[in-house]
Every structure is written in structure tokens, then in C-alpha cells.
Amino acid sequence: MASSRSLPFHLKALYGLGEVGEGAKTAALETFLFFYYVQVIGLSGSLTGLALMVALLFDAVTDPMVGSWSDRLRTPLGRRHPFLYAAPVPLAIALFLLFSPPEGSQALLAVWLTVFAIAARFAMTLYFVPHMALGAELSDDFNERIALGGYRTLFGYVGRIATLALAFAIFFANRPGFENGQLDPSSYPGLALAVGALVIVSVLASAVGTQKAALRTRAMRRAATQVGAGALRSLREALRSGSFRSFFIALLIMYLYNGVQFALALHMNSYFWELPPEKIQFVMYAGMAGYLLGVPLTRPASGLFDKKAIYIAGIVGSVLLSSGPTIFRLIGWMPPNGSESLFYILVSAGFGSGMIGALPVVLSSAMLADLADEYDHDHSTRAEGLFFGVNAFCRKAALGLGGAVAGVLIDAIRFPAKAVPGEVAPDLLVRLGVVYAPVMLLILFVGLSFMRGYRLSRERHAMILAKLDGRQAAGSGD
């Protein structure tokens, strides 16, 4: 690990800059991919979900593998940076091909989606897992880790906002024959090219900017003489920890919830709320703006309360605000579609949900870094890459498992492909709202119940750090 001294601003900013690419990619895939294949080009929801599920199963192998590989890699560039340099160009190519399928049968489209979803996910893994692990190595200080998570989250949402702005202001702008530009198939390849360029520039700039600092970290010096366990063995050892096991299950279910909601967001905004594209983008911007303003609140909040309490409270508050309008509409307590008051309610709910939701997003990376310290304490080896590989798998489950569930749900409620907003039967809209809010809320709260087993408090983490420092001072660390 790095020293606990404060990190310079420029280093934290350069580290966070890499997340612009991650945020841009996430917005493209989470917000548009499911809608594009199901609603725009007409692939069945179940086949779309199956393709995303296959890609998710691939992630289950590659995410921990790449994380463990980066833990043990020895090169003049360090152990994380070779992956950061290798990832962005293949990811940009895979993104373009995902949104440029050939015309053909349902089977051909499903195979195309599967192949290039796997390619995009693997390229994502090469960047995202080592980048997250690098953040855990740059500092072992409680506040600095939260700050690094804050910069990462901040820049990630800058990337998301940039992608949404490109989509709705440029590529989805109204044109003859397509009053709703998100229904025009020709809009998506250009959007994918723009997102790919953003990924390449931000990731490479971040990698170059953090290269020297990465070679100076204590973890890098220690890794030169330390050989860790294999990925499977390390994962088995980690799962013996009640805190890690509880956090892993809660993360997986939380990302499942997020995945379904992201996959269905354009369905909800376009059909359930009947918003035009220019208003959809502002509802989405509101959530992003809330996240950006919520990030600075994480550090003072973590000084007042334990991470676990803030994490749970942030998730609960965020999802209640985001699901509230849908639930109120189902019971008849919302203004009619097309009214300005409805638009302002959706914007306000999105902003509040984003601001509160920033707390658990920032804290999750710091909590995983703490768990990596606990693993080092128990097993005398560093495994940040493995831990953040597990996190990457959970996070990308938002696209895979969440998309699969969303696809099955769309087919189960018999929602029509290529539907025109305002012309969908009311009973189908009710079914869409029920699965989007009440059903998924129930699943999320089941997942949060597992957090009872997370017992890595601030006091226990401080004790672990003291023991690790004592071990290194005695000569067993370097």
C-alpha cells in the first residue's frame, strides 16, 4: 500500500479522469443497449436477455482472473498499467460493432449481440478491475480512500453526462420520420464512435498521468518479492470472511436492481411517462447532477457515521425517491402525462435520488479496499485486484443479469417492439410500472438484509492497519 500521507490534487484528478471513459461506456450500454436491441431493431426481449446473460457468465470467469493476474504481474510499467494501456482501443471497437449489427434473423442478431457484448465486457475488465485496484494502492488513509472514490465517481458521472448530451442533443435530435430520435437505428453507430473516442482519450491520459505514482507505491515494492495465491484459492479464502461474503451478496443484488432499472429507463420515460426526448435527457441529467453534488457529502458523512450505516441509508433513501413517482402513479396520486408538474416531480425525484445515492457509490470502493486490508491481515498477501475483480463482476451484472431479467419481464408482460409512445395499452403500462418499482424494490431490500453480516467497523480497520504497519516495520512486508 501507499503511505497514508495526503495525495496531491493532480494525482487524484488524473486517477479520477480515467473514469470518464468508464462512465461514458456505462451510459452507452446501461441506458441504450437494451432499448436499442429490443425496441429499435426488434430483437426479442428474451433473446436479448439471454445474450447479456451469456456475456455475464463470461465475466464471472474473467473479472476475478484479470484481477488476480494484475495482482501477480511484474513489469517495468508496474502490475496494473499494462492493462490500462491495452484496454481502451479494443473497447472502442467493440462498442462500435455492438451498435452496428447487420440486418438478419433473430438468431443472427442474438449471436452478434452475444459476441460483441463479450468482447466489450472483456475490454472493460482489462481496464476497470486494475484501475479500481490501483486506487486502493495509492493510499491506505481512510479519508484519502474516500477522496479517491469521490474523484472516481465525479469523473464517472461527467462521462455519463457527456454521453447523454451527445445522444439527446446531437444523435437523437428530431428528424423527418423520427419525432423520437432514439427510435432511429441510424443514430446509434455515430454515438458509439463518439463514446469510443471519449474512452480512448480519457483512459490513456489517466494511465500516463498515474504511471510514476503507481511505481512508487508500497504495494508495488512489496509485490516485487511477494507471490500471492491463485485466483480460486484467494477467492475461497476471501469468502470465509463474513464481512466480504455479506458485502458481495448485497452488491450483487443491488446491481441486479440497478441493471433492471437502467435497462427499462428509456421504456419508462418514453412509454410510461410519455416524455419527449428533450425532457428525457433532463430527467437523466437531474440524477447525474444529484450524484455530482452528493459526492462531496460523502467525506463529512463518513466522519460522523460508520461506513456500513451510511451505505445502507444511502441505498434505501435513493431507491425510495427514484421509485416513488412510479408507485404513486400506480395508486393514482400523480399528475397526468404531459403536464409540467409531472416533469418537475420526475426531475426533483431524480436529483434527490442521485444526491443520496452518491454516498454508497463512493463508499463501496473504500469498503472494498478495507476488505483487502483485512485479507492481507489474515493471509499475508495483497489481493486488491481480486477484490475489485469481484466488484467489477457485480457491477457488470447490472448489464448482464439485470438486462436478462428485464428482457424476460418485457416478454412476460407482452410489451410490443417498435411501439409508438402514447399508443401502448394502459394495462401494459401498469404491468411495466409494477415490475419497474414494487417488484424490484422487494428484491433490493432482500439483498440489503445480507449487510447484517458486514462487521468491518472503523475501529477494527484501524486495528488491522496498525498490525500491518507493525508487520512491515518488523521486516516482513518489503
mmCIF file of N, CA, C and O in Angstrom, residues 304-338:
data_model
loop_
_atom_site.group_PDB
_atom_site.id
_atom_site.type_symbol
_atom_site.label_atom_id
_atom_site.label_comp_id
_atom_site.label_asym_id
_atom_site.label_seq_id
_atom_site.Cartn_x
_atom_site.Cartn_y
_atom_site.Cartn_z
ATOM 1 N N LEU A 304 -18.862 11.264 10.513
ATOM 2 C CA LEU A 304 -19.868 11.260 11.574
ATOM 3 C C LEU A 304 -20.429 9.871 11.859
ATOM 4 O O LEU A 304 -20.777 9.567 13.004
ATOM 5 N N PHE A 305 -20.502 9.038 10.817
ATOM 6 C CA PHE A 305 -21.130 7.732 10.972
ATOM 7 C C PHE A 305 -20.241 6.649 10.368
ATOM 8 O O PHE A 305 -19.344 6.932 9.567
ATOM 9 N N ASP A 306 -20.498 5.409 10.733
ATOM 10 C CA ASP A 306 -19.740 4.291 10.195
ATOM 11 C C ASP A 306 -20.124 4.079 8.729
ATOM 12 O O ASP A 306 -21.248 4.366 8.301
ATOM 13 N N LYS A 307 -19.190 3.550 7.941
ATOM 14 C CA LYS A 307 -19.425 3.350 6.513
ATOM 15 C C LYS A 307 -20.646 2.476 6.255
ATOM 16 O O LYS A 307 -21.437 2.747 5.341
ATOM 17 N N LYS A 308 -20.801 1.409 7.016
ATOM 18 C CA LYS A 308 -21.914 0.491 6.797
ATOM 19 C C LYS A 308 -23.255 1.201 6.937
ATOM 20 O O LYS A 308 -24.154 1.027 6.092
ATOM 21 N N ALA A 309 -23.397 2.026 7.981
ATOM 22 C CA ALA A 309 -24.663 2.725 8.211
ATOM 23 C C ALA A 309 -24.961 3.699 7.070
ATOM 24 O O ALA A 309 -26.104 3.788 6.591
ATOM 25 N N ILE A 310 -23.935 4.430 6.620
ATOM 26 C CA ILE A 310 -24.135 5.386 5.527
ATOM 27 C C ILE A 310 -24.472 4.646 4.243
ATOM 28 O O ILE A 310 -25.350 5.069 3.460
ATOM 29 N N TYR A 311 -23.802 3.536 4.009
ATOM 30 C CA TYR A 311 -24.020 2.746 2.797
ATOM 31 C C TYR A 311 -25.472 2.293 2.706
ATOM 32 O O TYR A 311 -26.142 2.479 1.684
ATOM 33 N N ILE A 312 -25.986 1.712 3.769
ATOM 34 C CA ILE A 312 -27.360 1.199 3.772
ATOM 35 C C ILE A 312 -28.362 2.345 3.661
ATOM 36 O O ILE A 312 -29.314 2.292 2.867
ATOM 37 N N ALA A 313 -28.157 3.402 4.452
ATOM 38 C CA ALA A 313 -29.089 4.533 4.432
ATOM 39 C C ALA A 313 -29.113 5.196 3.055
ATOM 40 O O ALA A 313 -30.177 5.604 2.562
ATOM 41 N N GLY A 314 -27.951 5.295 2.411
ATOM 42 C CA GLY A 314 -27.887 5.914 1.094
ATOM 43 C C GLY A 314 -28.662 5.127 0.056
ATOM 44 O O GLY A 314 -29.379 5.703 -0.770
ATOM 45 N N ILE A 315 -28.528 3.806 0.090
ATOM 46 C CA ILE A 315 -29.256 2.975 -0.878
ATOM 47 C C ILE A 315 -30.755 3.077 -0.650
ATOM 48 O O ILE A 315 -31.545 3.272 -1.593
ATOM 49 N N VAL A 316 -31.178 2.954 0.603
ATOM 50 C CA VAL A 316 -32.613 2.986 0.907
ATOM 51 C C VAL A 316 -33.224 4.321 0.493
ATOM 52 O O VAL A 316 -34.263 4.377 -0.185
ATOM 53 N N GLY A 317 -32.579 5.426 0.883
ATOM 54 C CA GLY A 317 -33.112 6.741 0.531
ATOM 55 C C GLY A 317 -33.161 6.969 -0.967
ATOM 56 O O GLY A 317 -34.141 7.502 -1.503
ATOM 57 N N SER A 318 -32.118 6.522 -1.668
ATOM 58 C CA SER A 318 -32.047 6.739 -3.103
ATOM 59 C C SER A 318 -33.131 5.970 -3.844
ATOM 60 O O SER A 318 -33.825 6.523 -4.702
ATOM 61 N N VAL A 319 -33.317 4.695 -3.524
ATOM 62 C CA VAL A 319 -34.281 3.885 -4.284
ATOM 63 C C VAL A 319 -35.722 4.274 -3.962
ATOM 64 O O VAL A 319 -36.605 4.182 -4.825
ATOM 65 N N LEU A 320 -35.968 4.718 -2.731
ATOM 66 C CA LEU A 320 -37.329 5.161 -2.419
ATOM 67 C C LEU A 320 -37.695 6.408 -3.209
ATOM 68 O O LEU A 320 -38.818 6.548 -3.704
ATOM 69 N N LEU A 321 -36.739 7.308 -3.359
ATOM 70 C CA LEU A 321 -37.005 8.511 -4.151
ATOM 71 C C LEU A 321 -37.164 8.185 -5.629
ATOM 72 O O LEU A 321 -38.053 8.720 -6.310
ATOM 73 N N SER A 322 -36.312 7.298 -6.155
ATOM 74 C CA SER A 322 -36.384 7.005 -7.590
ATOM 75 C C SER A 322 -37.629 6.210 -7.952
ATOM 76 O O SER A 322 -38.180 6.366 -9.044
ATOM 77 N N SER A 323 -38.090 5.344 -7.042
ATOM 78 C CA SER A 323 -39.278 4.518 -7.323
ATOM 79 C C SER A 323 -40.577 5.187 -6.901
ATOM 80 O O SER A 323 -41.651 4.763 -7.331
ATOM 81 N N GLY A 324 -40.478 6.210 -6.063
ATOM 82 C CA GLY A 324 -41.670 6.844 -5.528
ATOM 83 C C GLY A 324 -42.664 7.320 -6.575
ATOM 84 O O GLY A 324 -43.861 7.016 -6.484
ATOM 85 N N PRO A 325 -42.219 8.083 -7.606
ATOM 86 C CA PRO A 325 -43.192 8.549 -8.606
ATOM 87 C C PRO A 325 -43.946 7.414 -9.287
ATOM 88 O O PRO A 325 -45.154 7.528 -9.542
ATOM 89 N N THR A 326 -43.267 6.309 -9.596
ATOM 90 C CA THR A 326 -43.932 5.184 -10.251
ATOM 91 C C THR A 326 -44.991 4.568 -9.338
ATOM 92 O O THR A 326 -46.119 4.270 -9.768
ATOM 93 N N ILE A 327 -44.630 4.392 -8.072
ATOM 94 C CA ILE A 327 -45.583 3.814 -7.122
ATOM 95 C C ILE A 327 -46.788 4.733 -6.950
ATOM 96 O O ILE A 327 -47.950 4.280 -6.946
ATOM 97 N N PHE A 328 -46.545 6.032 -6.844
ATOM 98 C CA PHE A 328 -47.657 6.981 -6.700
ATOM 99 C C PHE A 328 -48.543 7.006 -7.949
ATOM 100 O O PHE A 328 -49.761 7.151 -7.858
ATOM 101 N N ARG A 329 -47.935 6.851 -9.148
ATOM 102 C CA ARG A 329 -48.743 6.799 -10.356
ATOM 103 C C ARG A 329 -49.634 5.553 -10.346
ATOM 104 O O ARG A 329 -50.820 5.605 -10.718
ATOM 105 N N LEU A 330 -49.096 4.436 -9.870
ATOM 106 C CA LEU A 330 -49.872 3.189 -9.855
ATOM 107 C C LEU A 330 -51.084 3.277 -8.934
ATOM 108 O O LEU A 330 -52.091 2.591 -9.162
ATOM 109 N N ILE A 331 -50.978 4.119 -7.898
ATOM 110 C CA ILE A 331 -52.129 4.260 -6.989
ATOM 111 C C ILE A 331 -52.922 5.538 -7.281
ATOM 112 O O ILE A 331 -53.809 5.908 -6.511
ATOM 113 N N GLY A 332 -52.578 6.229 -8.370
ATOM 114 C CA GLY A 332 -53.373 7.363 -8.834
ATOM 115 C C GLY A 332 -53.076 8.686 -8.180
ATOM 116 O O GLY A 332 -53.940 9.577 -8.186
ATOM 117 N N TRP A 333 -51.869 8.874 -7.651
ATOM 118 C CA TRP A 333 -51.545 10.112 -6.934
ATOM 119 C C TRP A 333 -50.587 11.012 -7.708
ATOM 120 O O TRP A 333 -49.914 11.853 -7.116
ATOM 121 N N MET A 334 -50.478 10.866 -9.019
ATOM 122 C CA MET A 334 -49.543 11.681 -9.792
ATOM 123 C C MET A 334 -50.292 12.505 -10.836
ATOM 124 O O MET A 334 -51.371 12.106 -11.300
ATOM 125 N N PRO A 335 -49.726 13.659 -11.235
ATOM 126 C CA PRO A 335 -50.345 14.462 -12.303
ATOM 127 C C PRO A 335 -50.354 13.681 -13.617
ATOM 128 O O PRO A 335 -49.595 12.726 -13.799
ATOM 129 N N PRO A 336 -51.197 14.079 -14.564
ATOM 130 C CA PRO A 336 -51.286 13.359 -15.841
ATOM 131 C C PRO A 336 -50.035 13.552 -16.689
ATOM 132 O O PRO A 336 -49.289 14.526 -16.538
ATOM 133 N N ASN A 337 -49.811 12.596 -17.584
ATOM 134 C CA ASN A 337 -48.710 12.719 -18.542
ATOM 135 C C ASN A 337 -48.883 13.975 -19.383
ATOM 136 O O ASN A 337 -50.001 14.352 -19.753
ATOM 137 N N GLY A 338 -47.770 14.615 -19.676
ATOM 138 C CA GLY A 338 -47.794 15.835 -20.472
ATOM 139 C C GLY A 338 -47.834 17.099 -19.657
ATOM 140 O O GLY A 338 -47.603 18.187 -20.193
#
